[in-house]
């Protein structure tokens, strides 16, 4: 993965317990609140839809940018930030500075799907965390709830996603 390519075994040597830490945290979270599974999948979707799966949705406002959390599509619909924060803390205790938040969100979404009875898959890992956010993209790029099918397909295609992707994500 040194050449920047994503790889399912990215943390195999640098943090071999990474996947099991995330899975255990997701198991514990969903045992208490199954609805958090859908919330974390939703968080992953909202992160990926703006500028790719870069963890930018997790960033708080700073003096140089306004984060994506306050964007209208995110403000009252995205939750689960505290679960990702907890997982990040556990991973930092096990292998500091190794696992990206972007990868944590991707692994958590996969583990939620599997824990709730859906399929599992190998998550390609090695994403780098964004150091900035795109409030404008988060505010303007999401399909509106009143979009018809043609507008929905167009909105997803603008993000490089197919109609089949749209159905899976919906």
PDB file of C-alpha atoms in Angstrom:
ATOM      1  CA  UNK A   1       0.000   0.000   0.000  1.00  0.00           C
ATOM      2  CA  UNK A   2       3.066   2.253  -0.075  1.00  0.00           C
ATOM      3  CA  UNK A   3       2.091   3.404  -3.558  1.00  0.00           C
ATOM      4  CA  UNK A   4      -1.197   4.859  -2.301  1.00  0.00           C
ATOM      5  CA  UNK A   5      -3.389   1.976  -3.395  1.00  0.00           C
ATOM      6  CA  UNK A   6      -6.135   0.847  -1.062  1.00  0.00           C
ATOM      7  CA  UNK A   7      -5.655  -2.643   0.297  1.00  0.00           C
ATOM      8  CA  UNK A   8      -7.814  -4.833   2.554  1.00  0.00           C
ATOM      9  CA  UNK A   9      -4.668  -5.824   4.506  1.00  0.00           C
ATOM     10  CA  UNK A  10      -3.361  -2.273   4.965  1.00  0.00           C
ATOM     11  CA  UNK A  11      -3.153  -2.501   8.792  1.00  0.00           C
ATOM     12  CA  UNK A  12      -2.085  -6.137   8.970  1.00  0.00           C
ATOM     13  CA  UNK A  13       1.410  -5.272  10.244  1.00  0.00           C
ATOM     14  CA  UNK A  14       1.051  -1.737  11.605  1.00  0.00           C
ATOM     15  CA  UNK A  15      -2.093  -2.368  13.689  1.00  0.00           C
ATOM     16  CA  UNK A  16      -3.130  -6.028  13.400  1.00  0.00           C
ATOM     17  CA  UNK A  17      -5.931  -5.666  15.954  1.00  0.00           C
ATOM     18  CA  UNK A  18      -7.569  -2.715  14.156  1.00  0.00           C
ATOM     19  CA  UNK A  19     -10.422  -4.654  12.543  1.00  0.00           C
ATOM     20  CA  UNK A  20     -11.217  -6.607  15.713  1.00  0.00           C
ATOM     21  CA  UNK A  21     -11.259  -3.390  17.784  1.00  0.00           C
ATOM     22  CA  UNK A  22     -13.751  -1.785  15.408  1.00  0.00           C
ATOM     23  CA  UNK A  23     -15.890  -4.931  15.238  1.00  0.00           C
ATOM     24  CA  UNK A  24     -16.017  -5.283  19.032  1.00  0.00           C
ATOM     25  CA  UNK A  25     -17.022  -1.638  19.435  1.00  0.00           C
ATOM     26  CA  UNK A  26     -19.746  -1.988  16.795  1.00  0.00           C
ATOM     27  CA  UNK A  27     -21.022  -5.188  18.407  1.00  0.00           C
ATOM     28  CA  UNK A  28     -21.193  -3.458  21.783  1.00  0.00           C
ATOM     29  CA  UNK A  29     -22.874  -0.370  20.316  1.00  0.00           C
ATOM     30  CA  UNK A  30     -25.498  -2.288  18.332  1.00  0.00           C
ATOM     31  CA  UNK A  31     -26.249  -4.601  21.244  1.00  0.00           C
ATOM     32  CA  UNK A  32     -27.410  -1.446  23.065  1.00  0.00           C
ATOM     33  CA  UNK A  33     -28.948   0.417  20.107  1.00  0.00           C
ATOM     34  CA  UNK A  34     -29.581  -1.376  16.800  1.00  0.00           C
ATOM     35  CA  UNK A  35     -30.685   1.911  15.259  1.00  0.00           C
ATOM     36  CA  UNK A  36     -27.131   3.177  15.535  1.00  0.00           C
ATOM     37  CA  UNK A  37     -26.225   0.706  12.779  1.00  0.00           C
ATOM     38  CA  UNK A  38     -28.322   2.577  10.241  1.00  0.00           C
ATOM     39  CA  UNK A  39     -26.995   5.878  11.616  1.00  0.00           C
ATOM     40  CA  UNK A  40     -23.369   4.858  11.059  1.00  0.00           C
ATOM     41  CA  UNK A  41     -24.110   3.631   7.533  1.00  0.00           C
ATOM     42  CA  UNK A  42     -25.820   6.975   6.915  1.00  0.00           C
ATOM     43  CA  UNK A  43     -22.777   8.822   8.293  1.00  0.00           C
ATOM     44  CA  UNK A  44     -20.514   6.888   5.895  1.00  0.00           C
ATOM     45  CA  UNK A  45     -22.776   7.747   2.961  1.00  0.00           C
ATOM     46  CA  UNK A  46     -22.784  11.442   3.861  1.00  0.00           C
ATOM     47  CA  UNK A  47     -18.997  11.446   4.233  1.00  0.00           C
ATOM     48  CA  UNK A  48     -18.404   9.726   0.893  1.00  0.00           C
ATOM     49  CA  UNK A  49     -20.957  11.696  -1.121  1.00  0.00           C
ATOM     50  CA  UNK A  50     -19.220  15.061  -0.798  1.00  0.00           C
ATOM     51  CA  UNK A  51     -15.512  14.659  -1.640  1.00  0.00           C
ATOM     52  CA  UNK A  52     -14.992  10.940  -1.299  1.00  0.00           C
ATOM     53  CA  UNK A  53     -14.602   8.815   1.810  1.00  0.00           C
ATOM     54  CA  UNK A  54     -12.118  11.058   3.581  1.00  0.00           C
ATOM     55  CA  UNK A  55     -13.563  11.478   7.073  1.00  0.00           C
ATOM     56  CA  UNK A  56     -14.212  15.180   6.471  1.00  0.00           C
ATOM     57  CA  UNK A  57     -17.704  14.898   7.941  1.00  0.00           C
ATOM     58  CA  UNK A  58     -16.073  14.260  11.323  1.00  0.00           C
ATOM     59  CA  UNK A  59     -14.174  17.538  11.431  1.00  0.00           C
ATOM     60  CA  UNK A  60     -15.348  20.235  13.807  1.00  0.00           C
ATOM     61  CA  UNK A  61     -15.311  23.913  12.890  1.00  0.00           C
ATOM     62  CA  UNK A  62     -11.944  25.659  13.167  1.00  0.00           C
ATOM     63  CA  UNK A  63     -10.778  29.227  12.714  1.00  0.00           C
ATOM     64  CA  UNK A  64     -10.004  28.461   9.045  1.00  0.00           C
ATOM     65  CA  UNK A  65     -13.080  26.483   7.947  1.00  0.00           C
ATOM     66  CA  UNK A  66     -16.612  25.542   8.900  1.00  0.00           C
ATOM     67  CA  UNK A  67     -17.100  21.799   9.138  1.00  0.00           C
ATOM     68  CA  UNK A  68     -19.700  19.730   7.326  1.00  0.00           C
ATOM     69  CA  UNK A  69     -21.660  18.804  10.452  1.00  0.00           C
ATOM     70  CA  UNK A  70     -23.736  21.987  10.243  1.00  0.00           C
ATOM     71  CA  UNK A  71     -24.707  21.567   6.588  1.00  0.00           C
ATOM     72  CA  UNK A  72     -28.497  21.318   6.233  1.00  0.00           C
ATOM     73  CA  UNK A  73     -28.429  17.676   4.971  1.00  0.00           C
ATOM     74  CA  UNK A  74     -26.230  16.663   7.940  1.00  0.00           C
ATOM     75  CA  UNK A  75     -27.340  18.877  10.811  1.00  0.00           C
ATOM     76  CA  UNK A  76     -30.415  16.969  11.951  1.00  0.00           C
ATOM     77  CA  UNK A  77     -29.938  13.652  10.173  1.00  0.00           C
ATOM     78  CA  UNK A  78     -26.377  12.449  10.756  1.00  0.00           C
ATOM     79  CA  UNK A  79     -25.482  10.939  14.093  1.00  0.00           C
ATOM     80  CA  UNK A  80     -22.992   8.465  15.475  1.00  0.00           C
ATOM     81  CA  UNK A  81     -20.025  10.799  15.778  1.00  0.00           C
ATOM     82  CA  UNK A  82     -19.504   9.710  19.380  1.00  0.00           C
ATOM     83  CA  UNK A  83     -19.254   6.055  18.326  1.00  0.00           C
ATOM     84  CA  UNK A  84     -16.489   6.905  15.861  1.00  0.00           C
ATOM     85  CA  UNK A  85     -14.763   9.007  18.561  1.00  0.00           C
ATOM     86  CA  UNK A  86     -14.867   6.042  20.958  1.00  0.00           C
ATOM     87  CA  UNK A  87     -13.459   3.662  18.354  1.00  0.00           C
ATOM     88  CA  UNK A  88     -10.714   6.159  17.477  1.00  0.00           C
ATOM     89  CA  UNK A  89      -9.758   6.428  21.165  1.00  0.00           C
ATOM     90  CA  UNK A  90      -9.548   2.640  21.453  1.00  0.00           C
ATOM     91  CA  UNK A  91      -7.415   2.415  18.322  1.00  0.00           C
ATOM     92  CA  UNK A  92      -5.140   5.224  19.505  1.00  0.00           C
ATOM     93  CA  UNK A  93      -4.578   3.311  22.755  1.00  0.00           C
ATOM     94  CA  UNK A  94      -3.664   0.163  20.797  1.00  0.00           C
ATOM     95  CA  UNK A  95      -1.626   1.699  17.964  1.00  0.00           C
ATOM     96  CA  UNK A  96      -1.305   5.444  18.104  1.00  0.00           C
ATOM     97  CA  UNK A  97      -1.378   7.477  14.912  1.00  0.00           C
ATOM     98  CA  UNK A  98      -1.953   4.527  12.595  1.00  0.00           C
ATOM     99  CA  UNK A  99      -5.627   4.048  11.681  1.00  0.00           C
ATOM    100  CA  UNK A 100      -7.331   6.879   9.812  1.00  0.00           C
ATOM    101  CA  UNK A 101     -10.760   8.108  10.824  1.00  0.00           C
ATOM    102  CA  UNK A 102     -11.845   7.683   7.201  1.00  0.00           C
ATOM    103  CA  UNK A 103     -11.033   3.969   7.429  1.00  0.00           C
ATOM    104  CA  UNK A 104     -12.764   3.680  10.809  1.00  0.00           C
ATOM    105  CA  UNK A 105     -15.998   5.027   9.309  1.00  0.00           C
ATOM    106  CA  UNK A 106     -15.735   2.595   6.356  1.00  0.00           C
ATOM    107  CA  UNK A 107     -15.012  -0.426   8.565  1.00  0.00           C
ATOM    108  CA  UNK A 108     -17.762   0.551  11.014  1.00  0.00           C
ATOM    109  CA  UNK A 109     -20.322   0.817   8.194  1.00  0.00           C
ATOM    110  CA  UNK A 110     -19.377  -2.637   6.902  1.00  0.00           C
ATOM    111  CA  UNK A 111     -19.531  -4.121  10.402  1.00  0.00           C
ATOM    112  CA  UNK A 112     -22.954  -2.541  10.984  1.00  0.00           C
ATOM    113  CA  UNK A 113     -24.309  -4.097   7.789  1.00  0.00           C
ATOM    114  CA  UNK A 114     -22.947  -7.506   8.777  1.00  0.00           C
ATOM    115  CA  UNK A 115     -24.091  -7.293  12.421  1.00  0.00           C
ATOM    116  CA  UNK A 116     -27.602  -6.380  11.292  1.00  0.00           C
ATOM    117  CA  UNK A 117     -27.843  -9.450   9.059  1.00  0.00           C
ATOM    118  CA  UNK A 118     -26.531  -8.125   5.757  1.00  0.00           C
ATOM    119  CA  UNK A 119     -23.490  -9.243   3.816  1.00  0.00           C
ATOM    120  CA  UNK A 120     -19.893  -8.607   4.759  1.00  0.00           C
ATOM    121  CA  UNK A 121     -17.033  -7.706   2.444  1.00  0.00           C
ATOM    122  CA  UNK A 122     -13.359  -6.836   2.537  1.00  0.00           C
ATOM    123  CA  UNK A 123     -13.012  -3.103   3.081  1.00  0.00           C
ATOM    124  CA  UNK A 124     -10.202  -1.593   1.081  1.00  0.00           C
ATOM    125  CA  UNK A 125      -8.124   0.400   3.557  1.00  0.00           C
ATOM    126  CA  UNK A 126      -5.442   3.033   3.554  1.00  0.00           C
ATOM    127  CA  UNK A 127      -7.563   6.169   3.185  1.00  0.00           C
ATOM    128  CA  UNK A 128      -6.040   9.379   4.440  1.00  0.00           C
ATOM    129  CA  UNK A 129      -8.046  11.749   6.565  1.00  0.00           C
ATOM    130  CA  UNK A 130      -9.042  15.080   5.134  1.00  0.00           C
ATOM    131  CA  UNK A 131      -7.579  18.112   6.854  1.00  0.00           C
ATOM    132  CA  UNK A 132     -10.373  20.392   5.695  1.00  0.00           C
ATOM    133  CA  UNK A 133     -14.105  20.231   5.122  1.00  0.00           C
ATOM    134  CA  UNK A 134     -16.417  21.208   2.280  1.00  0.00           C
ATOM    135  CA  UNK A 135     -19.457  22.911   3.790  1.00  0.00           C
ATOM    136  CA  UNK A 136     -20.628  24.080   0.363  1.00  0.00           C
ATOM    137  CA  UNK A 137     -20.458  20.559  -1.079  1.00  0.00           C
ATOM    138  CA  UNK A 138     -22.175  19.115   1.964  1.00  0.00           C
ATOM    139  CA  UNK A 139     -24.875  21.771   1.708  1.00  0.00           C
ATOM    140  CA  UNK A 140     -25.499  21.625  -2.034  1.00  0.00           C
ATOM    141  CA  UNK A 141     -24.532  18.218  -3.447  1.00  0.00           C
ATOM    142  CA  UNK A 142     -27.054  15.960  -1.732  1.00  0.00           C
ATOM    143  CA  UNK A 143     -30.211  14.996  -3.566  1.00  0.00           C
ATOM    144  CA  UNK A 144     -33.231  16.866  -2.252  1.00  0.00           C
ATOM    145  CA  UNK A 145     -36.073  14.836  -0.735  1.00  0.00           C
ATOM    146  CA  UNK A 146     -38.430  16.040  -3.476  1.00  0.00           C
ATOM    147  CA  UNK A 147     -36.231  14.894  -6.416  1.00  0.00           C
ATOM    148  CA  UNK A 148     -37.916  12.655  -8.979  1.00  0.00           C
ATOM    149  CA  UNK A 149     -36.124   9.555 -10.299  1.00  0.00           C
ATOM    150  CA  UNK A 150     -34.407  11.375 -13.151  1.00  0.00           C
ATOM    151  CA  UNK A 151     -33.052  14.071 -10.817  1.00  0.00           C
ATOM    152  CA  UNK A 152     -31.910  11.448  -8.292  1.00  0.00           C
ATOM    153  CA  UNK A 153     -30.026   9.475 -10.929  1.00  0.00           C
ATOM    154  CA  UNK A 154     -28.446  12.690 -12.194  1.00  0.00           C
ATOM    155  CA  UNK A 155     -27.338  13.721  -8.694  1.00  0.00           C
ATOM    156  CA  UNK A 156     -25.727  10.338  -8.085  1.00  0.00           C
ATOM    157  CA  UNK A 157     -24.088  10.336 -11.524  1.00  0.00           C
ATOM    158  CA  UNK A 158     -22.567  13.751 -10.716  1.00  0.00           C
ATOM    159  CA  UNK A 159     -20.767  11.964  -7.877  1.00  0.00           C
ATOM    160  CA  UNK A 160     -19.573   9.143 -10.133  1.00  0.00           C
ATOM    161  CA  UNK A 161     -22.240   6.738  -8.913  1.00  0.00           C
ATOM    162  CA  UNK A 162     -24.584   4.618 -11.029  1.00  0.00           C
ATOM    163  CA  UNK A 163     -28.319   4.062 -10.681  1.00  0.00           C
ATOM    164  CA  UNK A 164     -27.462   0.677  -9.146  1.00  0.00           C
ATOM    165  CA  UNK A 165     -25.227   2.438  -6.579  1.00  0.00           C
ATOM    166  CA  UNK A 166     -28.095   4.833  -5.839  1.00  0.00           C
ATOM    167  CA  UNK A 167     -30.458   1.954  -5.128  1.00  0.00           C
ATOM    168  CA  UNK A 168     -27.959   0.213  -2.857  1.00  0.00           C
ATOM    169  CA  UNK A 169     -27.238   3.391  -0.930  1.00  0.00           C
ATOM    170  CA  UNK A 170     -30.901   4.288  -0.614  1.00  0.00           C
TER     171      UNK A 170
END
